[in-house]
mmCIF file of C-alpha atoms in Angstrom:
data_model
loop_
_atom_site.group_PDB
_atom_site.id
_atom_site.type_symbol
_atom_site.label_atom_id
_atom_site.label_comp_id
_atom_site.label_asym_id
_atom_site.label_seq_id
_atom_site.Cartn_x
_atom_site.Cartn_y
_atom_site.Cartn_z
ATOM 1 C CA MET A 75 93.345 123.210 -9.445
ATOM 2 C CA SER A 76 95.296 121.708 -12.399
ATOM 3 C CA ASN A 77 97.529 123.680 -14.958
ATOM 4 C CA ILE A 78 96.099 122.964 -18.411
ATOM 5 C CA SER A 79 97.552 123.612 -21.890
ATOM 6 C CA ILE A 80 95.355 123.104 -24.775
ATOM 7 C CA ILE A 81 96.782 122.754 -28.314
ATOM 8 C CA GLY A 82 94.238 123.788 -30.792
ATOM 9 C CA LEU A 83 91.572 126.405 -31.574
ATOM 10 C CA GLY A 84 88.518 124.344 -32.544
ATOM 11 C CA GLN A 85 85.187 123.442 -30.809
ATOM 12 C CA MET A 86 86.679 120.929 -28.313
ATOM 13 C CA ALA A 87 89.575 123.148 -27.561
ATOM 14 C CA ARG A 88 87.131 125.986 -26.432
ATOM 15 C CA VAL A 89 84.817 123.764 -24.653
ATOM 16 C CA LEU A 90 87.279 121.926 -22.569
ATOM 17 C CA ALA A 91 88.894 125.500 -21.953
ATOM 18 C CA THR A 92 85.744 126.912 -20.899
ATOM 19 C CA ARG A 93 84.808 123.899 -18.502
ATOM 20 C CA ALA A 94 88.375 123.878 -17.193
ATOM 21 C CA LEU A 95 88.224 127.680 -16.268
ATOM 22 C CA ASP A 96 84.668 126.981 -14.729
ATOM 23 C CA GLY A 97 86.361 124.296 -12.455
ATOM 24 C CA GLY A 98 89.060 126.743 -11.311
ATOM 25 C CA ASN A 99 91.965 125.509 -13.524
ATOM 26 C CA ALA A 100 94.608 127.558 -15.254
ATOM 27 C CA VAL A 101 94.235 127.383 -18.723
ATOM 28 C CA GLU A 102 96.792 128.185 -21.771
ATOM 29 C CA ILE A 103 95.633 128.124 -25.298
ATOM 30 C CA ILE A 104 98.327 127.285 -27.941
ATOM 31 C CA GLY A 105 97.321 127.734 -31.664
ATOM 32 C CA ARG A 106 99.247 128.312 -34.908
ATOM 33 C CA ASP A 107 97.758 131.438 -35.742
ATOM 34 C CA ALA A 108 98.507 134.134 -32.871
ATOM 35 C CA ALA A 109 95.666 136.383 -33.906
ATOM 36 C CA LYS A 110 93.187 133.715 -33.639
ATOM 37 C CA THR A 111 94.688 132.337 -30.464
ATOM 38 C CA ALA A 112 94.491 135.800 -28.919
ATOM 39 C CA ASP A 113 90.687 136.213 -29.814
ATOM 40 C CA VAL A 114 90.058 132.722 -28.411
ATOM 41 C CA VAL A 115 91.993 133.855 -25.027
ATOM 42 C CA ASP A 116 90.217 137.164 -25.024
ATOM 43 C CA ALA A 117 86.693 135.333 -25.453
ATOM 44 C CA LEU A 118 87.556 133.055 -22.624
ATOM 45 C CA GLY A 119 88.769 135.669 -20.034
ATOM 46 C CA ARG A 120 89.109 134.715 -16.579
ATOM 47 C CA GLY A 121 92.982 134.574 -16.607
ATOM 48 C CA ALA A 122 93.271 132.259 -19.697
ATOM 49 C CA THR A 123 96.631 132.956 -21.404
ATOM 50 C CA ALA A 124 97.934 132.443 -24.810
ATOM 51 C CA GLY A 125 101.087 130.118 -25.300
ATOM 52 C CA GLN A 126 103.419 130.027 -28.267
ATOM 53 C CA ILE A 127 103.554 127.083 -30.607
ATOM 54 C CA GLY A 128 106.530 124.999 -30.211
ATOM 55 C CA ALA A 129 107.564 126.543 -26.831
ATOM 56 C CA ALA A 130 107.115 124.509 -23.801
ATOM 57 C CA PRO A 131 103.630 124.452 -22.647
ATOM 58 C CA ALA A 132 102.995 125.767 -19.371
ATOM 59 C CA GLY A 133 100.514 123.146 -18.134
ATOM 60 C CA ASP A 134 101.431 119.940 -16.439
ATOM 61 C CA ILE A 135 98.423 118.429 -18.501
ATOM 62 C CA VAL A 136 98.759 119.110 -22.325
ATOM 63 C CA ILE A 137 95.585 118.498 -24.202
ATOM 64 C CA LEU A 138 95.805 117.683 -28.069
ATOM 65 C CA ALA A 139 92.730 119.264 -29.525
ATOM 66 C CA VAL A 140 93.974 118.851 -33.003
ATOM 67 C CA PRO A 141 92.880 116.825 -36.014
ATOM 68 C CA ALA A 142 93.842 113.264 -35.510
ATOM 69 C CA THR A 143 96.430 113.187 -38.501
ATOM 70 C CA SER A 144 98.265 115.876 -36.710
ATOM 71 C CA ALA A 145 98.348 114.597 -33.344
ATOM 72 C CA ALA A 146 101.459 112.549 -33.452
ATOM 73 C CA PRO A 147 103.460 115.055 -35.687
ATOM 74 C CA VAL A 148 102.652 117.901 -33.113
ATOM 75 C CA VAL A 149 103.884 115.747 -30.301
ATOM 76 C CA SER A 150 107.147 115.109 -32.442
ATOM 77 C CA GLN A 151 107.334 118.879 -33.193
ATOM 78 C CA TYR A 152 107.344 119.639 -29.537
ATOM 79 C CA GLY A 153 109.849 116.937 -28.775
ATOM 80 C CA ASP A 154 111.583 117.411 -25.229
ATOM 81 C CA ALA A 155 109.368 120.374 -24.466
ATOM 82 C CA LEU A 156 106.822 117.879 -23.578
ATOM 83 C CA ALA A 157 109.014 116.020 -21.114
ATOM 84 C CA GLY A 158 107.412 115.056 -17.855
ATOM 85 C CA LYS A 159 103.949 116.170 -19.223
ATOM 86 C CA VAL A 160 100.631 114.231 -19.171
ATOM 87 C CA ILE A 161 99.668 114.336 -22.796
ATOM 88 C CA VAL A 162 95.916 113.781 -23.322
ATOM 89 C CA ASP A 163 94.834 112.644 -26.820
ATOM 90 C CA ILE A 164 91.015 113.329 -27.464
ATOM 91 C CA THR A 165 91.190 112.527 -31.070
ATOM 92 C CA ASN A 166 89.223 109.910 -33.218
ATOM 93 C CA PRO A 167 91.165 108.485 -35.977
ATOM 94 C CA PHE A 168 88.044 108.105 -38.337
ATOM 95 C CA ASN A 169 88.264 107.481 -42.002
ATOM 96 C CA PRO A 170 86.899 110.217 -44.188
ATOM 97 C CA THR A 171 83.270 108.576 -43.942
ATOM 98 C CA ALA A 172 83.666 108.096 -40.064
ATOM 99 C CA THR A 173 82.775 104.336 -40.898
ATOM 100 C CA GLY A 174 86.150 102.809 -39.826
ATOM 101 C CA LEU A 175 89.624 103.534 -38.120
ATOM 102 C CA VAL A 176 92.624 104.461 -40.138
ATOM 103 C CA THR A 177 95.002 103.052 -37.617
ATOM 104 C CA PRO A 178 96.153 99.441 -38.197
ATOM 105 C CA ASP A 179 94.198 96.591 -36.546
ATOM 106 C CA GLY A 180 95.374 96.143 -32.790
ATOM 107 C CA THR A 181 96.820 99.533 -32.482
ATOM 108 C CA ALA A 182 95.640 102.929 -31.305
ATOM 109 C CA LEU A 183 96.504 106.432 -32.241
ATOM 110 C CA ALA A 184 97.201 107.281 -28.655
ATOM 111 C CA GLN A 185 99.991 104.509 -28.977
ATOM 112 C CA GLN A 186 101.536 106.161 -31.860
ATOM 113 C CA ILE A 187 101.352 109.527 -29.715
ATOM 114 C CA ALA A 188 103.255 107.908 -27.098
ATOM 115 C CA GLU A 189 105.911 106.445 -29.237
ATOM 116 C CA ALA A 190 106.496 110.152 -30.594
ATOM 117 C CA ALA A 191 106.635 111.643 -27.132
ATOM 118 C CA PRO A 192 109.594 111.943 -24.836
ATOM 119 C CA GLU A 193 110.154 108.927 -22.513
ATOM 120 C CA SER A 194 109.225 110.799 -19.466
ATOM 121 C CA ALA A 195 105.788 112.007 -20.881
ATOM 122 C CA HIS A 196 102.698 110.133 -20.172
ATOM 123 C CA VAL A 197 99.949 109.626 -22.746
ATOM 124 C CA VAL A 198 96.224 109.297 -21.640
ATOM 125 C CA LYS A 199 93.391 108.689 -23.930
ATOM 126 C CA ALA A 200 90.385 110.610 -22.850
ATOM 127 C CA PHE A 201 87.410 112.722 -24.013
ATOM 128 C CA ASN A 202 86.968 111.065 -27.383
ATOM 129 C CA THR A 203 83.858 109.457 -26.389
ATOM 130 C CA ILE A 204 81.909 112.613 -25.790
ATOM 131 C CA PHE A 205 80.487 114.944 -28.516
ATOM 132 C CA GLY A 206 81.685 118.520 -28.304
ATOM 133 C CA HIS A 207 78.224 120.104 -28.159
ATOM 134 C CA VAL A 208 77.371 117.585 -25.448
ATOM 135 C CA LEU A 209 80.184 118.316 -23.367
ATOM 136 C CA ALA A 210 79.355 122.119 -23.460
ATOM 137 C CA GLU A 211 76.178 121.209 -21.817
ATOM 138 C CA ASP A 212 75.636 121.181 -18.062
ATOM 139 C CA ARG A 213 74.872 117.607 -17.696
ATOM 140 C CA PRO A 214 76.456 114.596 -15.727
ATOM 141 C CA LEU A 215 78.914 112.705 -18.158
ATOM 142 C CA ASP A 216 81.316 109.728 -17.780
ATOM 143 C CA VAL A 217 84.862 110.318 -19.213
ATOM 144 C CA PHE A 218 86.414 107.113 -20.098
ATOM 145 C CA MET A 219 90.208 106.995 -20.019
ATOM 146 C CA ALA A 220 93.312 104.792 -20.752
ATOM 147 C CA GLY A 221 96.827 105.000 -19.937
ATOM 148 C CA ASP A 222 99.908 103.175 -18.690
ATOM 149 C CA ASP A 223 100.901 105.507 -15.913
ATOM 150 C CA ALA A 224 98.940 105.467 -12.547
ATOM 151 C CA GLN A 225 100.034 109.048 -11.449
ATOM 152 C CA ALA A 226 99.045 110.315 -14.987
ATOM 153 C CA LYS A 227 95.551 108.904 -14.626
ATOM 154 C CA ALA A 228 95.214 110.244 -11.175
ATOM 155 C CA SER A 229 96.178 113.791 -12.477
ATOM 156 C CA MET A 230 93.539 113.488 -15.096
ATOM 157 C CA SER A 231 90.966 112.028 -12.692
ATOM 158 C CA ALA A 232 91.264 115.097 -10.474
ATOM 159 C CA PHE A 233 90.976 117.288 -13.504
ATOM 160 C CA ILE A 234 88.072 115.490 -14.807
ATOM 161 C CA GLU A 235 86.264 115.680 -11.159
ATOM 162 C CA SER A 236 87.151 119.512 -11.118
ATOM 163 C CA ILE A 237 84.976 119.982 -14.269
ATOM 164 C CA GLY A 238 81.991 118.266 -12.679
ATOM 165 C CA LEU A 239 82.519 114.790 -14.633
ATOM 166 C CA ARG A 240 83.078 111.322 -13.529
ATOM 167 C CA PRO A 241 86.457 109.636 -14.675
ATOM 168 C CA LEU A 242 86.313 106.122 -15.648
ATOM 169 C CA ASP A 243 89.552 104.302 -16.030
ATOM 170 C CA THR A 244 89.443 101.422 -18.610
ATOM 171 C CA GLY A 245 93.035 100.290 -18.194
ATOM 172 C CA ASP A 246 96.212 100.574 -19.914
ATOM 173 C CA LEU A 247 96.915 102.338 -23.185
ATOM 174 C CA LYS A 248 96.041 99.289 -25.349
ATOM 175 C CA MET A 249 92.590 99.817 -24.275
ATOM 176 C CA ALA A 250 92.790 103.269 -26.239
ATOM 177 C CA ARG A 251 92.025 101.090 -29.484
ATOM 178 C CA TRP A 252 88.612 100.187 -27.961
ATOM 179 C CA LEU A 253 88.025 103.651 -26.798
ATOM 180 C CA GLU A 254 88.689 104.718 -30.442
ATOM 181 C CA GLY A 255 86.255 102.075 -31.414
ATOM 182 C CA ALA A 256 83.572 103.290 -28.976
ATOM 183 C CA GLY A 257 84.000 106.725 -30.863
ATOM 184 C CA LEU A 258 83.230 104.925 -34.057
ATOM 185 C CA LEU A 259 80.259 103.169 -32.449
ATOM 186 C CA MET A 260 78.715 106.649 -31.242
ATOM 187 C CA MET A 261 78.943 107.600 -35.009
ATOM 188 C CA GLY A 262 76.846 104.792 -35.948
ATOM 189 C CA LEU A 263 74.391 105.078 -33.052
ATOM 190 C CA GLY A 264 74.032 108.723 -34.035
ATOM 191 C CA ARG A 265 73.084 107.824 -37.869
ATOM 192 C CA HIS A 266 71.002 104.850 -36.945
ATOM 193 C CA GLY A 267 69.901 103.714 -33.464
ATOM 194 C CA VAL A 268 69.591 107.139 -31.881
ATOM 195 C CA GLY A 269 69.127 109.345 -35.005
ATOM 196 C CA ASN A 270 70.952 112.356 -33.694
ATOM 197 C CA TYR A 271 74.146 113.133 -31.840
ATOM 198 C CA ASN A 272 72.793 114.728 -28.680
ATOM 199 C CA PHE A 273 73.620 111.706 -26.557
ATOM 200 C CA SER A 274 76.665 110.205 -24.489
ATOM 201 C CA LEU A 275 77.779 106.767 -23.340
ATOM 202 C CA GLY A 276 78.077 106.186 -19.674
ATOM 203 C CA VAL A 277 77.936 103.582 -16.953
ATOM 204 C CA SER A 278 74.891 102.965 -14.729
ATOM 205 C CA LEU A 279 75.638 101.363 -11.354
ATOM 206 C CA PRO A 280 73.217 99.221 -9.615
ATOM 207 C CA GLY A 281 71.520 100.994 -6.638
#
């Protein structure tokens, strides 16, 4: 069982919390609006708890389910309260039309988050290549992830497996740039090649 803190109250936060609870994990929800946070926790049930914004998260794994523009500032705000944590960046830094990335060429938002985090924290990019409504469904999915710390990725792999999904390691945190690009690719496929957003990216192994 993993101990998960989720910062955010949106769709991805709720879907990840639901799947985490389904997998037998402990879940803490943290939001800026205490009343809305309490409503989410009540709806989740099953022992989910409400955290306080700015206080040290209870979870060993802290998922940033916030807008991409808020992710690094939130990590900076928490500062040393995130020491020793696995920080999971699930965001996609799209431009307003979702036709490009706002991060400079050769960099990833996940790397900016790592720069804002305490030295003892470890950032893992994950879940950004899965649409929230698809994640909410009971279907086999691959979760691509990237990070510099092997133990942090092992912890994430265990969590991902606990919610019935398959973790696939793409390499160090530099690969987060390409995962963010894959998120952009999915938007293009949704608009054109597929024609809807009810799909997922995955790896098919021979045999």
